[in-house]
Coordinates of C-alpha atoms in Angstrom, one line a residue:
T62 CA 158.4 118.6 120.8
C63 CA 160.6 115.6 120.4
S64 CA 161.4 114.6 124.0
L65 CA 162.6 111.1 124.7
L66 CA 160.7 110.8 128.0
R67 CA 157.6 109.1 126.9
S68 CA 157.2 105.3 127.2
P69 CA 157.4 103.4 123.9
K70 CA 153.9 101.9 124.0
G71 CA 150.5 103.5 124.4
F72 CA 150.7 105.4 121.2
P73 CA 148.3 108.3 120.6
K74 CA 145.1 107.5 118.7
L75 CA 145.3 108.0 115.0
K76 CA 143.2 110.9 113.8
N77 CA 143.7 110.8 110.0
D78 CA 143.9 107.3 108.6
T79 CA 143.1 108.2 105.0
F80 CA 146.6 107.0 103.8
L81 CA 146.2 103.6 105.5
R82 CA 142.7 103.2 104.2
A83 CA 143.8 103.9 100.6
A84 CA 146.7 101.6 101.0
R85 CA 144.3 98.8 102.0
G86 CA 141.9 99.6 99.2
E87 CA 139.2 101.0 101.3
E88 CA 137.1 104.0 100.3
T89 CA 138.5 107.5 101.1
E90 CA 136.8 111.0 101.0
H91 CA 139.9 112.5 99.5
T92 CA 143.0 111.1 97.8
P93 CA 145.8 111.0 100.4
V94 CA 149.1 112.6 99.5
W95 CA 152.7 112.6 100.8
C96 CA 156.0 113.3 99.1
M97 CA 159.2 111.2 98.8
R98 CA 162.0 113.2 100.5
Q99 CA 159.4 115.5 102.1
A100 CA 161.8 116.0 105.0
G101 CA 164.5 117.6 103.1
R102 CA 166.8 120.3 102.0
Y103 CA 164.1 122.3 100.2
L104 CA 163.0 123.5 103.7
P105 CA 165.1 126.3 105.2
E106 CA 164.3 124.9 108.7
F107 CA 165.7 121.5 107.6
R108 CA 169.0 123.1 106.5
E109 CA 169.2 125.0 109.8
T110 CA 168.6 121.8 111.9
R111 CA 171.2 119.9 109.8
A112 CA 173.8 122.6 109.5
S113 CA 175.8 121.8 112.6
Q114 CA 176.0 118.0 112.1
D115 CA 177.4 115.3 109.9
F116 CA 174.6 113.7 107.9
F117 CA 174.9 110.2 109.3
A118 CA 175.4 111.6 112.8
T119 CA 172.0 113.2 112.3
C120 CA 170.6 109.8 111.2
R121 CA 171.9 108.4 114.5
S122 CA 170.1 111.1 116.6
P123 CA 166.5 110.1 117.4
K124 CA 165.7 113.6 118.5
L125 CA 167.0 115.2 115.2
C126 CA 165.3 112.5 113.1
C127 CA 162.0 113.2 114.9
E128 CA 162.4 117.0 114.4
L129 CA 163.2 116.6 110.6
T130 CA 160.3 114.2 110.1
L131 CA 157.8 116.6 111.7
Q132 CA 159.0 119.8 109.9
P133 CA 157.0 119.3 106.6
L134 CA 153.9 118.4 108.6
R135 CA 154.0 121.7 110.4
R136 CA 153.8 123.4 107.0
F137 CA 151.6 121.2 104.8
P138 CA 148.5 119.1 105.4
L139 CA 150.2 115.9 104.3
D140 CA 148.4 112.5 105.0
A141 CA 151.5 110.6 106.1
A142 CA 155.0 111.2 107.6
I143 CA 158.0 109.1 106.6
I144 CA 160.8 108.7 109.1
F145 CA 163.9 110.7 108.4
S146 CA 166.8 108.2 107.8
D147 CA 168.8 106.9 104.9
I148 CA 168.8 103.6 103.0
L149 CA 172.6 103.2 103.5
V150 CA 172.3 102.6 107.3
V151 CA 171.9 98.9 106.3
P152 CA 175.3 98.6 104.7
Q153 CA 176.7 100.4 107.8
A154 CA 175.0 97.7 109.9
L155 CA 176.9 95.2 107.9
G156 CA 180.2 96.9 108.9
M157 CA 180.8 99.1 105.9
E158 CA 181.9 102.7 106.3
V159 CA 179.8 105.4 104.4
V160 CA 180.5 109.1 104.6
M161 CA 178.5 111.9 103.1
V162 CA 180.8 114.0 100.9
P163 CA 179.5 117.5 100.2
G164 CA 178.8 118.0 96.5
K165 CA 179.3 114.3 95.8
G166 CA 176.8 112.4 98.0
P167 CA 177.2 109.2 100.0
T168 CA 180.6 107.5 99.5
F169 CA 181.9 104.2 100.7
T170 CA 185.5 104.4 101.9
E171 CA 186.1 100.8 101.0
P172 CA 183.6 99.5 98.4
L173 CA 183.4 95.7 97.7
K174 CA 185.8 95.0 94.9
E175 CA 186.4 91.2 94.9
V176 CA 184.2 88.3 96.0
E177 CA 186.6 87.8 98.9
D178 CA 185.5 91.2 100.3
L179 CA 182.1 89.6 101.2
L180 CA 184.0 87.9 104.1
K181 CA 184.6 91.4 105.7
L182 CA 180.8 91.9 106.1
R183 CA 179.0 90.9 109.3
Q184 CA 177.4 87.6 108.5
K185 CA 174.9 87.9 111.4
V186 CA 173.5 91.3 112.2
D187 CA 171.7 92.1 115.5
V188 CA 169.5 94.9 114.1
T189 CA 168.6 96.2 117.5
A190 CA 172.3 96.7 118.3
E191 CA 173.2 98.1 114.9
L192 CA 170.1 100.0 114.0
G193 CA 168.4 100.6 117.3
Y194 CA 168.7 104.4 116.8
V195 CA 166.3 104.1 113.9
F196 CA 163.8 102.2 116.1
Q197 CA 164.1 104.9 118.8
A198 CA 163.5 107.6 116.2
I199 CA 160.4 105.8 115.0
T200 CA 159.0 105.4 118.5
L201 CA 159.8 109.0 119.5
T202 CA 158.3 110.3 116.3
R203 CA 155.1 108.2 116.5
H204 CA 154.5 109.8 120.0
S205 CA 155.4 113.3 118.8
L206 CA 153.1 113.1 115.8
E207 CA 150.2 112.8 118.4
G208 CA 148.2 110.7 116.0
K209 CA 148.1 113.4 113.4
V210 CA 149.0 111.1 110.5
P211 CA 150.5 107.6 110.1
L212 CA 154.3 107.1 110.2
I213 CA 156.0 105.2 107.3
G214 CA 159.2 103.3 107.9
F215 CA 161.4 102.2 105.0
S216 CA 164.4 100.4 103.7
G217 CA 166.4 100.1 100.5
A218 CA 165.9 96.9 98.6
P219 CA 168.8 94.3 98.2
W220 CA 169.9 95.1 94.6
T221 CA 169.9 98.9 95.2
L222 CA 172.0 98.5 98.4
M223 CA 174.3 96.0 96.6
S224 CA 174.9 98.4 93.8
Y225 CA 176.0 101.2 96.2
M226 CA 178.2 98.8 98.1
I227 CA 180.1 97.8 95.0
E228 CA 180.1 101.2 93.1
G229 CA 181.1 103.0 96.3
G230 CA 178.6 105.8 95.6
S231 CA 176.2 106.8 92.8
S232 CA 177.0 105.8 89.2
T233 CA 175.3 106.5 85.9
T234 CA 175.9 103.0 84.5
M235 CA 176.2 100.7 87.6
A236 CA 178.8 98.8 85.5
K237 CA 180.8 97.6 88.4
A238 CA 177.8 96.2 90.3
K239 CA 176.2 94.7 87.2
S240 CA 179.5 93.1 86.2
W241 CA 179.1 91.1 89.5
L242 CA 175.7 89.8 88.4
Y243 CA 177.3 88.5 85.1
R244 CA 180.7 87.4 86.4
H245 CA 179.8 86.3 90.0
P246 CA 176.2 85.2 90.0
E247 CA 176.6 82.9 93.1
A248 CA 178.4 85.5 95.1
S249 CA 175.8 88.1 94.1
H250 CA 173.0 85.9 95.4
R251 CA 175.0 85.4 98.6
L252 CA 175.2 89.1 99.1
L253 CA 171.6 89.8 98.1
R254 CA 170.4 87.0 100.6
L255 CA 172.5 88.5 103.4
L256 CA 171.0 92.0 102.7
A257 CA 167.4 90.6 102.4
D258 CA 167.8 88.9 105.8
V259 CA 168.9 92.1 107.5
I260 CA 166.2 94.1 105.7
I261 CA 163.5 91.7 106.9
D262 CA 164.6 92.0 110.6
Y263 CA 165.0 95.8 110.1
L264 CA 161.5 96.2 108.8
V265 CA 159.9 94.0 111.4
G266 CA 161.8 96.0 114.0
Q267 CA 160.4 99.2 112.6
V268 CA 156.9 98.0 113.0
A269 CA 157.6 96.9 116.6
A270 CA 158.9 100.4 117.2
G271 CA 155.7 102.0 115.8
A272 CA 155.9 102.2 112.0
Q273 CA 152.4 102.0 110.5
A274 CA 153.4 101.3 106.9
L275 CA 156.6 100.2 105.2
Q276 CA 158.1 101.3 101.8
L277 CA 160.9 99.3 100.1
F278 CA 163.0 101.4 97.7
E279 CA 164.4 99.6 94.7
S280 CA 165.8 102.9 93.4
H281 CA 168.2 101.4 91.0
A282 CA 165.8 99.0 89.2
G283 CA 166.1 101.0 86.0
H284 CA 169.7 99.8 85.6
L285 CA 168.5 96.2 85.2
G286 CA 166.7 94.8 82.3
P287 CA 163.8 92.3 82.6
E288 CA 166.1 89.2 82.9
L289 CA 168.5 90.6 85.5
F290 CA 165.5 92.0 87.5
Q291 CA 163.8 88.6 87.3
D292 CA 166.9 86.8 88.6
F293 CA 168.5 89.3 91.1
A294 CA 165.8 91.7 92.3
L295 CA 162.3 90.3 92.1
P296 CA 162.9 87.1 94.2
Y297 CA 164.2 89.2 97.1
I298 CA 161.5 91.8 96.8
R299 CA 158.9 89.0 97.0
D300 CA 160.6 87.2 99.8
I301 CA 160.9 90.4 101.9
A302 CA 157.1 91.0 101.7
Q303 CA 156.3 87.4 102.5
T304 CA 158.7 86.9 105.4
V305 CA 158.1 90.3 107.0
K306 CA 154.3 89.5 107.0
S307 CA 154.8 86.0 108.5
K308 CA 157.2 87.4 111.2
L309 CA 154.7 90.2 112.0
K310 CA 152.1 87.5 112.5
E311 CA 154.4 85.3 114.6
E312 CA 155.3 88.3 116.8
A313 CA 151.6 89.4 117.1
L314 CA 152.6 92.8 115.6
P315 CA 150.2 94.8 113.3
L316 CA 150.1 93.7 109.7
V317 CA 151.0 97.0 108.2
P318 CA 150.5 97.9 104.5
M319 CA 153.7 97.6 102.4
I320 CA 154.7 99.7 99.4
I321 CA 157.2 98.7 96.7
F322 CA 158.8 101.5 94.7
A323 CA 161.0 100.2 91.9
K324 CA 162.1 103.2 89.9
D325 CA 162.1 102.8 86.1
A326 CA 160.9 99.2 86.3
H327 CA 157.9 99.5 83.9
Y328 CA 159.0 96.2 82.4
A329 CA 158.2 94.5 85.8
L330 CA 154.9 96.1 86.8
R331 CA 152.9 92.9 86.3
D332 CA 155.4 91.0 88.5
L333 CA 155.4 93.7 91.1
A334 CA 151.6 93.6 91.3
H335 CA 151.9 90.0 92.4
A336 CA 154.9 90.4 94.7
G337 CA 152.9 90.6 97.9
Y338 CA 152.7 94.4 98.4
E339 CA 149.5 96.4 99.0
V340 CA 150.8 99.4 97.1
V341 CA 153.0 99.7 94.0
G342 CA 154.7 103.1 93.7
L343 CA 155.3 104.5 90.2
D344 CA 157.9 106.9 88.8
W345 CA 156.8 109.7 86.5
T346 CA 157.7 107.9 83.2
I347 CA 154.6 105.8 83.0
R348 CA 151.1 106.7 82.1
P349 CA 148.7 106.0 85.0
Q350 CA 146.1 104.2 82.7
E351 CA 148.9 101.8 81.4
A352 CA 150.1 101.1 84.9
R353 CA 146.5 100.4 86.1
A354 CA 145.9 98.1 83.1
Q355 CA 149.0 96.1 84.0
I356 CA 148.6 96.1 87.8
G357 CA 144.9 95.4 87.9
K358 CA 142.3 96.6 90.4
D359 CA 143.5 94.8 93.6
V360 CA 146.6 96.8 94.3
T361 CA 146.7 100.5 95.3
L362 CA 148.9 102.7 93.1
Q363 CA 151.1 105.5 94.4
G364 CA 152.7 108.3 92.5
N365 CA 153.6 109.8 90.1
L366 CA 153.9 113.5 89.3
D367 CA 157.2 114.5 87.7
P368 CA 159.1 116.2 90.6
C369 CA 160.2 118.9 88.2
A370 CA 156.5 119.8 87.7
L371 CA 156.9 121.6 91.0
Y372 CA 159.0 124.2 89.2
A373 CA 155.9 125.2 87.3
P374 CA 153.7 128.2 88.4
K375 CA 151.2 127.2 91.1
E376 CA 148.1 127.3 88.7
K377 CA 149.9 124.9 86.4
I378 CA 150.7 122.5 89.3
G379 CA 146.9 122.5 90.0
E380 CA 146.1 121.6 86.4
L381 CA 148.7 118.8 86.3
V382 CA 147.4 117.4 89.6
K383 CA 143.8 117.4 88.3
K384 CA 144.9 115.6 85.1
M385 CA 146.8 113.0 87.3
L386 CA 143.8 112.4 89.5
E387 CA 141.5 111.9 86.5
S388 CA 144.0 109.4 85.0
F389 CA 144.5 107.4 88.2
G390 CA 141.0 107.8 89.7
T391 CA 140.6 109.0 93.3
Q392 CA 140.2 105.6 94.9
R393 CA 142.9 102.8 95.5
Y394 CA 145.3 105.6 94.9
I395 CA 147.9 107.6 97.0
A396 CA 149.1 110.8 95.3
N397 CA 152.9 111.3 95.4
L398 CA 155.7 112.5 93.2
G399 CA 157.4 110.1 90.8
H400 CA 160.6 110.5 92.8
G401 CA 161.9 112.7 95.6
L402 CA 161.8 116.5 96.0
Y403 CA 164.9 118.4 94.9
P404 CA 166.8 120.8 97.2
D405 CA 166.1 124.0 95.2
M406 CA 162.3 123.5 95.2
N407 CA 160.0 126.3 96.5
P408 CA 158.2 125.0 99.6
E409 CA 155.1 127.0 98.5
H410 CA 154.9 124.9 95.4
V411 CA 155.0 121.7 97.5
G412 CA 152.1 123.2 99.5
A413 CA 150.2 123.9 96.2
F414 CA 150.7 120.3 95.1
V415 CA 149.3 118.9 98.4
E416 CA 146.4 121.3 98.5
A417 CA 145.5 120.6 94.8
V418 CA 145.4 116.8 95.5
H419 CA 142.9 117.4 98.4
A420 CA 140.7 119.9 96.6
H421 CA 140.5 118.2 93.2
S422 CA 140.0 114.7 94.7
R423 CA 137.2 115.9 96.9
H424 CA 135.6 117.7 94.0
I425 CA 135.8 114.5 91.8
N426 CA 134.4 112.3 94.6
K427 CA 131.4 114.7 95.0
H428 CA 130.5 114.7 91.3

């Protein structure tokens, strides 16, 4: 029921705030759970909805984004929804063309090759003009959720977006993008600053549109070592949290919890714990106890079951979830996968994961 007729304000009252309470470090009866890429190709109804349309055309349709966001919630008792969109809408807003190539993934028709190419990018972006379709999708979905669970908005982080813009798509080494960091540090910072400024306005706009939490995806953090991360990723990650929060205050908008997910950045967990985010998301390659020791008790952790664990039989998924909950503890914790769901996963196994988190965390809390 995603009809565009309702007025943007006067959102329905939130019925399940477990995810928001955990994000803020308040006590919860059960551990909340959601999945990265929960609106995705592993659902037959998703494939059906998407079949007729180009991927980015789908992203530009508030009605379709709303429908795809709601699909997993009709099946599973998830504790949060995340708006269906893509991190590459930000480079599009800067004037770059991105197409989804079947079997290859997102591809930039003209990636950035030389420093001069930065001049082709829009230097001032009106996010409402360029990304208003995402804001409409968020407002529509927030109404259509009818207060069932909170709605998460998101963006890619500057380094991750920069790497796509230079590589022109996915890459195993990120050698082209990293060569900029070594050869053109000033130009790299110019590009990262431009991206950060757009991301800040984009995230504030998402909250104005109705997002109740925000996640920043630094998906390509693992391609950087500690020094490059310190120079080219962390300062912007910090600045985004700080500036988004001060702008939300200025505009009298809700101060929503923010999540940083920097994949494969174990080397930076201490820094990320102090980067201004309420929640630090973890991939599956780190032990929960080690992460907690580095991050301390004042930040909520999110993660980190290996997505491939969902290929295991359902009983085994239950055992893995129980072990994960015992390692993290049930409080100041949001259960998730350590990365997104894969297209060939069985929806019933996703359901088993979600139900195991609820059942085991309730049991642990009682005893």
